[in-house]
PDB file of C-alpha atoms in Angstrom:
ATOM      1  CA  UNK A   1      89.899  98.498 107.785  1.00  0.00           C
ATOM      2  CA  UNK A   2      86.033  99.416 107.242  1.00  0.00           C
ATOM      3  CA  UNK A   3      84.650  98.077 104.250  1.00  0.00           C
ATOM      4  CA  UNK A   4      81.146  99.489 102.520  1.00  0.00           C
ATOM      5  CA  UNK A   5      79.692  98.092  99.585  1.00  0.00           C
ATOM      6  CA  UNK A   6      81.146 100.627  97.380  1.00  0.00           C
ATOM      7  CA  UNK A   7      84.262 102.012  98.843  1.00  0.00           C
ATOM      8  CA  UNK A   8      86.871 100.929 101.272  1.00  0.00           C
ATOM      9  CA  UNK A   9      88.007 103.363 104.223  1.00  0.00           C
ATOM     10  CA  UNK A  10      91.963 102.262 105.531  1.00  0.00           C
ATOM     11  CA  UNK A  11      92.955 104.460 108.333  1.00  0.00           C
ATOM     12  CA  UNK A  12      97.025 104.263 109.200  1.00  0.00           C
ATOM     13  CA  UNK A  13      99.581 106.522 111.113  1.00  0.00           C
ATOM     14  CA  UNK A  14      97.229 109.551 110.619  1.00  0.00           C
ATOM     15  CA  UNK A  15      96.251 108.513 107.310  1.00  0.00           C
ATOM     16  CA  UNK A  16      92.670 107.829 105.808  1.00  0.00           C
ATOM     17  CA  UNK A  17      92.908 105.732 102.579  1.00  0.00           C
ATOM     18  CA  UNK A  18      89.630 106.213 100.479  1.00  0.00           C
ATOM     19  CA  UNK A  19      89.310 103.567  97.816  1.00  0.00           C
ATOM     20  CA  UNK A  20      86.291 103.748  95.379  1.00  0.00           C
ATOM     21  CA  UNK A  21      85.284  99.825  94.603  1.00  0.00           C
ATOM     22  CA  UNK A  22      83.559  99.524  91.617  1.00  0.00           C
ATOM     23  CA  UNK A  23      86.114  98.137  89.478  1.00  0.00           C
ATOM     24  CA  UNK A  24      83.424  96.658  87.439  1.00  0.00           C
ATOM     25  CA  UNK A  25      81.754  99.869  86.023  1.00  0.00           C
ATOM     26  CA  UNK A  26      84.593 101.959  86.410  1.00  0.00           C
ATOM     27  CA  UNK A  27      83.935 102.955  89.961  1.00  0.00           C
ATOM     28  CA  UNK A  28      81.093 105.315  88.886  1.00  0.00           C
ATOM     29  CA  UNK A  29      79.095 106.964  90.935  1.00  0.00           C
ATOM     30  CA  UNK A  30      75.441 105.960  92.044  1.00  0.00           C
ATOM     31  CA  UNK A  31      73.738 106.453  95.177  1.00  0.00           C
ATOM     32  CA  UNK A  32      74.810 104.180  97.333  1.00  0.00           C
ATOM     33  CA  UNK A  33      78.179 105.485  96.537  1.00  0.00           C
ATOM     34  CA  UNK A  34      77.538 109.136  97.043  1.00  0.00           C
ATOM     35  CA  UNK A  35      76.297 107.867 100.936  1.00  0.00           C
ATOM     36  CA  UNK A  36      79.518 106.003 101.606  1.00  0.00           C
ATOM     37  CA  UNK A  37      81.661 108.488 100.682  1.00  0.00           C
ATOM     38  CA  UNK A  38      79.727 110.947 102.647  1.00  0.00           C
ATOM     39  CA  UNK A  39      80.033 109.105 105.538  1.00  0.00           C
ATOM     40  CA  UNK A  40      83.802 108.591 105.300  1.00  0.00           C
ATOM     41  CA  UNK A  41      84.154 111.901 104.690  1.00  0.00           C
ATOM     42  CA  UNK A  42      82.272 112.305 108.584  1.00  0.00           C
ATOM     43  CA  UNK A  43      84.269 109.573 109.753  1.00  0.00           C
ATOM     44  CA  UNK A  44      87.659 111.435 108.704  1.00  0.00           C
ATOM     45  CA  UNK A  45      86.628 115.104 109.547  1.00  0.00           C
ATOM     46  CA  UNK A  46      85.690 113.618 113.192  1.00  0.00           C
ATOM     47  CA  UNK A  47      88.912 111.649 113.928  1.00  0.00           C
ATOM     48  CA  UNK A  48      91.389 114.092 115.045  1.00  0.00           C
ATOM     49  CA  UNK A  49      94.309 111.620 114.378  1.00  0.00           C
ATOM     50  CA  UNK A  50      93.440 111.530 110.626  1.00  0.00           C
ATOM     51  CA  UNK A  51      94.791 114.484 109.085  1.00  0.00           C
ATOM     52  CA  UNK A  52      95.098 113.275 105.299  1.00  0.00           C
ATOM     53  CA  UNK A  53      92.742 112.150 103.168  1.00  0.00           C
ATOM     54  CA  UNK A  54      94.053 110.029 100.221  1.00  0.00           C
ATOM     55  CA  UNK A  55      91.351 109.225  96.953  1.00  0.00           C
ATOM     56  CA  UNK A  56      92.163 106.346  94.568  1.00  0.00           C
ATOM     57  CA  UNK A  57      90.403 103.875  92.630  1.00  0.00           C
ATOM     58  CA  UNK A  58      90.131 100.369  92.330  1.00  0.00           C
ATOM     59  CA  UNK A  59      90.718  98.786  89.262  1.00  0.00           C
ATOM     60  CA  UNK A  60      91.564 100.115  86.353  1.00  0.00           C
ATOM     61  CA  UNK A  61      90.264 103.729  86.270  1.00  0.00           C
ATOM     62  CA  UNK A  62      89.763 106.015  88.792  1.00  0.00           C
ATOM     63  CA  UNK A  63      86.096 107.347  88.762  1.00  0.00           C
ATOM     64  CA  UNK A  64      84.053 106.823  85.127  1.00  0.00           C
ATOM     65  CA  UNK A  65      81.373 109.476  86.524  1.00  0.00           C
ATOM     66  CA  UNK A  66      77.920 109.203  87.077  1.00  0.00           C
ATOM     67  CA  UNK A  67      76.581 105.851  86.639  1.00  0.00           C
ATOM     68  CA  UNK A  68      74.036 106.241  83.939  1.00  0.00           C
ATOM     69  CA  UNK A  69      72.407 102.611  84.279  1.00  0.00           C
ATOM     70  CA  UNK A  70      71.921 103.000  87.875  1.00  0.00           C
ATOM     71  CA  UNK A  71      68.658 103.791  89.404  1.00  0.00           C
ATOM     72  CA  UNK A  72      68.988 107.407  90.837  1.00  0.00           C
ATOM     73  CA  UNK A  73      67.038 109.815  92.704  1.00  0.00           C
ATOM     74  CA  UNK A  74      64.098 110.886  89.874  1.00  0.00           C
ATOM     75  CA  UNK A  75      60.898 110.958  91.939  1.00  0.00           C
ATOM     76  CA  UNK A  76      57.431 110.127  90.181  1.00  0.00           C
ATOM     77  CA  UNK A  77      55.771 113.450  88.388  1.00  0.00           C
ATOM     78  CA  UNK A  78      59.747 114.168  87.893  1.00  0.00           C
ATOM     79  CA  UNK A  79      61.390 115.216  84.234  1.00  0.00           C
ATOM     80  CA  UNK A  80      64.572 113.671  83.297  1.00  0.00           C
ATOM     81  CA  UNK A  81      65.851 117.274  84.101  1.00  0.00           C
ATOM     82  CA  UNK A  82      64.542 117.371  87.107  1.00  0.00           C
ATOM     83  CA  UNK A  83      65.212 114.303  88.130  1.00  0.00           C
ATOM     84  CA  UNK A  84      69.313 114.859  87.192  1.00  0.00           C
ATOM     85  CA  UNK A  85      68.710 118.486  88.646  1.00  0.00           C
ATOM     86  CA  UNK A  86      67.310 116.671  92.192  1.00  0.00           C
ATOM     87  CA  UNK A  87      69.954 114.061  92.396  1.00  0.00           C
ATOM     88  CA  UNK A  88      72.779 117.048  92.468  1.00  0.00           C
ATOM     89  CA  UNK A  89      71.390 118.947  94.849  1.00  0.00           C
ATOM     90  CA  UNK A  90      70.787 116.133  97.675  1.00  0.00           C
ATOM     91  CA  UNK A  91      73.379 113.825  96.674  1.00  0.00           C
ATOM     92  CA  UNK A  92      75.939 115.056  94.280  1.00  0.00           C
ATOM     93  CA  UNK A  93      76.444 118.276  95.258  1.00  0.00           C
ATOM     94  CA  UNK A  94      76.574 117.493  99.359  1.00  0.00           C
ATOM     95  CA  UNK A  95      79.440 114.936  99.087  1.00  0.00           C
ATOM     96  CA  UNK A  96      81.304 117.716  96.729  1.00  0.00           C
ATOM     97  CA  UNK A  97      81.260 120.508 100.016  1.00  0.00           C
ATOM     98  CA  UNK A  98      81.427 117.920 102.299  1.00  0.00           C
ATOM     99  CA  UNK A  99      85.080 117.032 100.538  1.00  0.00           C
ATOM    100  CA  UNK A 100      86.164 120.658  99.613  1.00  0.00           C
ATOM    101  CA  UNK A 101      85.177 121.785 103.299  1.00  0.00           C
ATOM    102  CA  UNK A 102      87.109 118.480 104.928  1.00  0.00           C
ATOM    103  CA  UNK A 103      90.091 120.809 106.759  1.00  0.00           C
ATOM    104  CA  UNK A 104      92.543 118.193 106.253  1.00  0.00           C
ATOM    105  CA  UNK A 105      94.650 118.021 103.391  1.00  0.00           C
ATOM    106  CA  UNK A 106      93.007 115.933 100.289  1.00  0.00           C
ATOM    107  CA  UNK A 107      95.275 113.893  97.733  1.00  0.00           C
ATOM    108  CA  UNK A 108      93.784 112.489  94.623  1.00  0.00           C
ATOM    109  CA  UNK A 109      95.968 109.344  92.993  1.00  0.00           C
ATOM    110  CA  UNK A 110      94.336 109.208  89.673  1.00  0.00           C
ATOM    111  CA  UNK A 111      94.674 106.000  88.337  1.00  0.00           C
ATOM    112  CA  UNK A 112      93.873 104.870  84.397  1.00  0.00           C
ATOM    113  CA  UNK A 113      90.668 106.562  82.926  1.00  0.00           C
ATOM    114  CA  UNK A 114      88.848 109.259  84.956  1.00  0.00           C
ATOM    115  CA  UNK A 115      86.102 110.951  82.941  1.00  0.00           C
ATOM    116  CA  UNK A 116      82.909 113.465  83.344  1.00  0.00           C
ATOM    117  CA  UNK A 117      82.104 113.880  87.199  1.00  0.00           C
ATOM    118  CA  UNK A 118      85.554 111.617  88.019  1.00  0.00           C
ATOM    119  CA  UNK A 119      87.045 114.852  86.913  1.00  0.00           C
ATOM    120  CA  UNK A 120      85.345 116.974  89.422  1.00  0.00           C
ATOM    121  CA  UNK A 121      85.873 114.559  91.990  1.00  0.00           C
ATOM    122  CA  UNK A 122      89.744 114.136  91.126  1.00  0.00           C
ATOM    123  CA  UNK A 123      90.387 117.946  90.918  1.00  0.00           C
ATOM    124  CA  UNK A 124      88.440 119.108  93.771  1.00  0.00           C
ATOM    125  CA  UNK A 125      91.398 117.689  95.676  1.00  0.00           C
ATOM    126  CA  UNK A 126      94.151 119.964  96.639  1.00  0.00           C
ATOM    127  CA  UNK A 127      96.892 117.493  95.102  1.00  0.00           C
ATOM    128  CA  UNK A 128      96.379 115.156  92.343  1.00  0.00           C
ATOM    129  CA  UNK A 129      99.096 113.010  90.848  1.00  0.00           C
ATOM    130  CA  UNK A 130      98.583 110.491  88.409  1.00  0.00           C
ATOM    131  CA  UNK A 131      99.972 107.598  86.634  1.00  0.00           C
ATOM    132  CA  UNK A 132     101.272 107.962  83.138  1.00  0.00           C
ATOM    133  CA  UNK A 133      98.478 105.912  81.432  1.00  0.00           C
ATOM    134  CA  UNK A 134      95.966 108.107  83.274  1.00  0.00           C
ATOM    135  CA  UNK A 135      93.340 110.366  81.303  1.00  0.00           C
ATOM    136  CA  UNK A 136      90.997 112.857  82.342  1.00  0.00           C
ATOM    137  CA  UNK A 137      87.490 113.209  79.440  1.00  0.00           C
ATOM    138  CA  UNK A 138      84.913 115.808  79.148  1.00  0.00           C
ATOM    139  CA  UNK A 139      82.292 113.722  78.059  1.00  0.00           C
ATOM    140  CA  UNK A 140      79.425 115.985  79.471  1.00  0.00           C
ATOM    141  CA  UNK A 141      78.568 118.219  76.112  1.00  0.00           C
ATOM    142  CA  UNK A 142      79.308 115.942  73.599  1.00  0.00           C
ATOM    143  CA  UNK A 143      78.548 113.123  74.390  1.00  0.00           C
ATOM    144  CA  UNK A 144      75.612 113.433  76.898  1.00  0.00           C
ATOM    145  CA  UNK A 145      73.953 117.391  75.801  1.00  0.00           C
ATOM    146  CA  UNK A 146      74.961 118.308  79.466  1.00  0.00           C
ATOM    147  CA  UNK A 147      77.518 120.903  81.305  1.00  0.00           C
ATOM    148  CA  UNK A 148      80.360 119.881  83.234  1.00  0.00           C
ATOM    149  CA  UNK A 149      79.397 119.532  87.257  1.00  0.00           C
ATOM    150  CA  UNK A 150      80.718 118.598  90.184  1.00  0.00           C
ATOM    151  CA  UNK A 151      82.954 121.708  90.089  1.00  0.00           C
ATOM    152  CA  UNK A 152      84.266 120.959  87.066  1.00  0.00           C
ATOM    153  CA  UNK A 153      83.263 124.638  85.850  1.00  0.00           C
ATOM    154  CA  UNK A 154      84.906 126.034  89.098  1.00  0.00           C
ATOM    155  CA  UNK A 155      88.296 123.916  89.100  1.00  0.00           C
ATOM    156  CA  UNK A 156      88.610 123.810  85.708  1.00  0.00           C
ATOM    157  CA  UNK A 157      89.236 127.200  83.944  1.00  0.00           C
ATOM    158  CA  UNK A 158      90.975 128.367  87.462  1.00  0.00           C
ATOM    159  CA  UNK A 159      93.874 125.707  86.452  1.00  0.00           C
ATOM    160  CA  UNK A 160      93.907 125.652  83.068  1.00  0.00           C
ATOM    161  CA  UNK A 161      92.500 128.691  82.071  1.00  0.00           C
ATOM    162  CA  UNK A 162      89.002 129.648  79.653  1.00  0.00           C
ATOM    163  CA  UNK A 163      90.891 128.456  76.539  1.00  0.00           C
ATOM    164  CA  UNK A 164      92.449 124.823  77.484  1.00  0.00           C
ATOM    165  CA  UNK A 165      88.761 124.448  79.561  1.00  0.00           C
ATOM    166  CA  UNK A 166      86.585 125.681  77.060  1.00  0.00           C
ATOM    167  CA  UNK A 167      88.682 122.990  74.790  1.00  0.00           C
ATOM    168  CA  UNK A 168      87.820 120.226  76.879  1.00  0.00           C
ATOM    169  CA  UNK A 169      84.756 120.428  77.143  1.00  0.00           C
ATOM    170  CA  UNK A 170      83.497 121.189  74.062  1.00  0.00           C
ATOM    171  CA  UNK A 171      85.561 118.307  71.952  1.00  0.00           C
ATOM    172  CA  UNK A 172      85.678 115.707  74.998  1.00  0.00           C
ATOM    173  CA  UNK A 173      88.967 115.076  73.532  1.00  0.00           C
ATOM    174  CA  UNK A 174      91.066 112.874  76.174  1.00  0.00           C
ATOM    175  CA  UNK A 175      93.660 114.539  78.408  1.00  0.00           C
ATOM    176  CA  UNK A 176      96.854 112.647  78.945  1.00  0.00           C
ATOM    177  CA  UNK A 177      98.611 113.228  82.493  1.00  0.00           C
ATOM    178  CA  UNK A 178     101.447 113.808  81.184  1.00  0.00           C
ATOM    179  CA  UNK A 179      99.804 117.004  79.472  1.00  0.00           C
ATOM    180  CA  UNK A 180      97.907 117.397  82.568  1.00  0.00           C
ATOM    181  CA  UNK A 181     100.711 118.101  84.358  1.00  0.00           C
ATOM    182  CA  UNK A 182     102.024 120.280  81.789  1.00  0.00           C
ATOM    183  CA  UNK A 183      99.426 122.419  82.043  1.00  0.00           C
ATOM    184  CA  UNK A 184      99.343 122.992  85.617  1.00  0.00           C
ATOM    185  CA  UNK A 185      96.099 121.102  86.129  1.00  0.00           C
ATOM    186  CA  UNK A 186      97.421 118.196  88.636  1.00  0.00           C
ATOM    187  CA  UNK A 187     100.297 118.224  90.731  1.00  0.00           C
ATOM    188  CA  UNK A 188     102.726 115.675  89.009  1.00  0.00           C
ATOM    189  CA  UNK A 189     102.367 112.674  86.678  1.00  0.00           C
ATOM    190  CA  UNK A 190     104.444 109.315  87.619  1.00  0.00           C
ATOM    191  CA  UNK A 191     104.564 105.946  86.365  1.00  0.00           C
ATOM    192  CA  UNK A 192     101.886 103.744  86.845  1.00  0.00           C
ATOM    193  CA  UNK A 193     103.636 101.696  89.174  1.00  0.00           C
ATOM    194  CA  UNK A 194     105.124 104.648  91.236  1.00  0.00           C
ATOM    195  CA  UNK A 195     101.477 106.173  91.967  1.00  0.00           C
ATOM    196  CA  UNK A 196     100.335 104.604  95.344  1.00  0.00           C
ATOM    197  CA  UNK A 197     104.145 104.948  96.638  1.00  0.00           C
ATOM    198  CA  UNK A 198     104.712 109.002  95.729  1.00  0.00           C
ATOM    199  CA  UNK A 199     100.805 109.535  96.713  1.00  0.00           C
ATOM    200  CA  UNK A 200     101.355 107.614 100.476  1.00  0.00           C
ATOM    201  CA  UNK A 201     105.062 109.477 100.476  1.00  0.00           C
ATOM    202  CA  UNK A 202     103.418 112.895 100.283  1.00  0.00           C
ATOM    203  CA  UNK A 203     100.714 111.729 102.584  1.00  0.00           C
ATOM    204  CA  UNK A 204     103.389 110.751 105.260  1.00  0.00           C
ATOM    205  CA  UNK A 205     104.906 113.950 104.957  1.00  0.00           C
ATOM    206  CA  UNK A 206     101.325 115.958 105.111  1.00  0.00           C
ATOM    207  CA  UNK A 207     100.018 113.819 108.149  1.00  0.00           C
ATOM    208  CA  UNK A 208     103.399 115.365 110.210  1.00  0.00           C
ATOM    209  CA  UNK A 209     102.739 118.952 109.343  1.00  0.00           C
ATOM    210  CA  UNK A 210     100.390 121.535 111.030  1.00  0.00           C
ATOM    211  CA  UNK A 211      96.727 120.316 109.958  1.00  0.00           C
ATOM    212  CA  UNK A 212      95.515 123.795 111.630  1.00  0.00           C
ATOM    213  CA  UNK A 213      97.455 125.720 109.645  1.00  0.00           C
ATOM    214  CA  UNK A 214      97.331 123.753 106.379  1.00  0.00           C
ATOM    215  CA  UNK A 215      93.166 124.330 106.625  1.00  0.00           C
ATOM    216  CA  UNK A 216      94.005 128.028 106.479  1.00  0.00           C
ATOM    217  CA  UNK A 217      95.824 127.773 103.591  1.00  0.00           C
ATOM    218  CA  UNK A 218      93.112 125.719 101.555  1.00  0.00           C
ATOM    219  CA  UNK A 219      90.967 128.782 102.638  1.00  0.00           C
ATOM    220  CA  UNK A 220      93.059 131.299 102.496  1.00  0.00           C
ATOM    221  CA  UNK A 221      93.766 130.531  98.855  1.00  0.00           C
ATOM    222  CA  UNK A 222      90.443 130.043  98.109  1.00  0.00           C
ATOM    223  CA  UNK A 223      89.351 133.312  99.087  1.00  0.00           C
ATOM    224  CA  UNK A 224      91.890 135.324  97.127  1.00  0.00           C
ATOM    225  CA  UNK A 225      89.704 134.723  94.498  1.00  0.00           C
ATOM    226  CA  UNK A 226      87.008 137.333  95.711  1.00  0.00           C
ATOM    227  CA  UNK A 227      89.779 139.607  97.455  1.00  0.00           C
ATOM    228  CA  UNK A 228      91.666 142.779  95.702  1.00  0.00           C
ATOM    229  CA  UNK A 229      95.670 142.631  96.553  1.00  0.00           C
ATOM    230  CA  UNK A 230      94.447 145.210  99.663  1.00  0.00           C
ATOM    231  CA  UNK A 231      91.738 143.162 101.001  1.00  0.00           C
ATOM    232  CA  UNK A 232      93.729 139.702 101.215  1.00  0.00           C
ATOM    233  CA  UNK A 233      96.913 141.336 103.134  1.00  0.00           C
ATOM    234  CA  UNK A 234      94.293 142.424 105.649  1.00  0.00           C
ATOM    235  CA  UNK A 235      93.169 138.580 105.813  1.00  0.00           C
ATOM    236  CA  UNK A 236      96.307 137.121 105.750  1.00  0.00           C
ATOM    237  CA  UNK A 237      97.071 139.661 108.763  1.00  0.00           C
ATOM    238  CA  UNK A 238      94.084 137.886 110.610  1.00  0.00           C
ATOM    239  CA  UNK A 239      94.774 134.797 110.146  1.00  0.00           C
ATOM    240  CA  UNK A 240      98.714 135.080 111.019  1.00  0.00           C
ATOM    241  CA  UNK A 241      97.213 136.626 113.983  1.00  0.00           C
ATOM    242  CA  UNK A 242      95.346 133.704 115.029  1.00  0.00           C
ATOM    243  CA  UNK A 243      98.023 131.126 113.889  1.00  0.00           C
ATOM    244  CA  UNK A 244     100.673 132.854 115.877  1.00  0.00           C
ATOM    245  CA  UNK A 245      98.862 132.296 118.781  1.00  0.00           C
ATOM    246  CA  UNK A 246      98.531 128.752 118.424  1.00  0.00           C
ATOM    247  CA  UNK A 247     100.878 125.777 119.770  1.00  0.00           C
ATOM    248  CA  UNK A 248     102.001 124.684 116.531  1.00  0.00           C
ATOM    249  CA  UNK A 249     103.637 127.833 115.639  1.00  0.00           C
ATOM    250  CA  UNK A 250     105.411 128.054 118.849  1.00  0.00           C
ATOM    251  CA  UNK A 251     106.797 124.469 118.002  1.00  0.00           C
ATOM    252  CA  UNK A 252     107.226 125.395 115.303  1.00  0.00           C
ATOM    253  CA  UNK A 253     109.722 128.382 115.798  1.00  0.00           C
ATOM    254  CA  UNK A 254     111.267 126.844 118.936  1.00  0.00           C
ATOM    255  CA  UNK A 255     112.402 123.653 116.494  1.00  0.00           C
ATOM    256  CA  UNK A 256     114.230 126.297 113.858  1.00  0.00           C
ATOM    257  CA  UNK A 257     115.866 127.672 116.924  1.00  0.00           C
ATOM    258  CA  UNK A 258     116.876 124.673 118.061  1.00  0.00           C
ATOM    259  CA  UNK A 259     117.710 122.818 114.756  1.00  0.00           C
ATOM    260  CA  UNK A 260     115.592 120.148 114.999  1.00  0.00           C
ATOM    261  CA  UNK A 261     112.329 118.708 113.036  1.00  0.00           C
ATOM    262  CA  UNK A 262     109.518 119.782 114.670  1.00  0.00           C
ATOM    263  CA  UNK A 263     106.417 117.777 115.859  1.00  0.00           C
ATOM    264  CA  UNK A 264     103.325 119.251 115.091  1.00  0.00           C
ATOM    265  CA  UNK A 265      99.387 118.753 116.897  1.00  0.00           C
ATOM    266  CA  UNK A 266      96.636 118.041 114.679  1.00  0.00           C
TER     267      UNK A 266
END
């Protein structure tokens, strides 16, 4: 196990564990934080043998958000704006790429309260399940005059819609995961004492699969966004094209044939 001052890193049968340890404020975000989860993130994308990334939280909450009391990155002759405005781009904003750009598939087990930037950070994941008791808050316009950020505008209205986000945000009302679910925002809600064990089980199951191929799908989907119907058959014919010439789909198809499970390459 590698321990930092703020987060933990486990790494175990081609899983990384990622384990933000603040318990004590929530596990919000400050500096220090920002650097050690940046440097996981290296540490993961580097290891060819890790080919999941699981997110939880110590404690009980999964992220509070920025850390308000912390000392952040506002140089002298700064505003408070652009001091906030600073921190994002070198700190904030970095670690957010750095995570949506991993290539390896990214689960999110939201435990108890997740609120403002613990949002972003929970649903730029590409499955999030959460216990029961979980909640997800807006607190951004109400409570602080700010908008949502890390991604939260992005992720947001793509998986809820303009309506349910625009809602959010603007009361700061709390979000059960149970409703979360409903809505289509995370993957599936559980009971508190079933998270870790359904977000390791899918993990397992990820880690054997075809990391190439799952990165294509991240982008793949992604993309679609910016594509017409036309455009994203003529991607999807590229990137077959390169897949099909790659060892896992030849395992792939050779373990149908032969009615077997097949064993994937990172």
């Amino acid at each position: 196990m590698t321990t930092r001052n703020t987060i933990t890193l486990e790494a175990n049968d081609g899983i990384a564990l990622l384990t933000l340890n603040r318990p004590e404020v929530l596990n919000s975000i400050n500096m220090e934080l920002i650097a050690e989860v940046r440097a996981a993130l290296a540490e993961v994308k580097a290891n060819a043998d890790l080919r999941v990334l699981v997110m939880t939280g110590a404690g009980r909450g999964f992220c509070a958000g920025a850390d308000l009391a912390a000392q952040g990155s506002r140089q002298e002759g700064m505003s408070a704006g652009q001091g906030v405005a600073h921190g994002m781009e070198v700190a904030f904003n970095p670690m957010m790429r750095e995570l949506m750009d991993l290539g390896k598939p990214v689960i999110a087990a939201v435990n108890g309260m997740t609120a403002g930037g613990g949002v972003g950070l929970a649903l730029a994941a590409d499955i999030v399940i959460a216990a029961r008791s979980a909640t997800f808050i807006q607190v951004f316009g109400p409570r602080l005059g700010l908008i949502p950020d890390l991604g939260t505008t992005w992720t947001l209205p793509r998986l809820v819609g303009r309506a349910r986000a625009l809602g959010l945000a603007l009361t700061g009302d709390r979000l059960a995961a149970e409703t979360a679910a409903e809505w289509g925002m995370i993957w599936k809600c559980v009971d508190d004492d079933a998270l870790m064990g359904e977000a390791m089980s899918l993990a397992q199951k990820l880690a054997k699969g075809p990391t190439n191929a799952f990165a294509e799908i991240k982008k793949a989907l992604d993309i679609s966004e910016r594509h017409t119907f036309a455009e994203q058959l003529d991607y999807e014919r590229e990137i077959q094209g390169q897949l099909g010439d790659h060892p896992n789909f030849i395992e792939g198809v050779t373990a149908f044939l032969q009615k077997r499970e097949p064993k994937f390459k990172g």
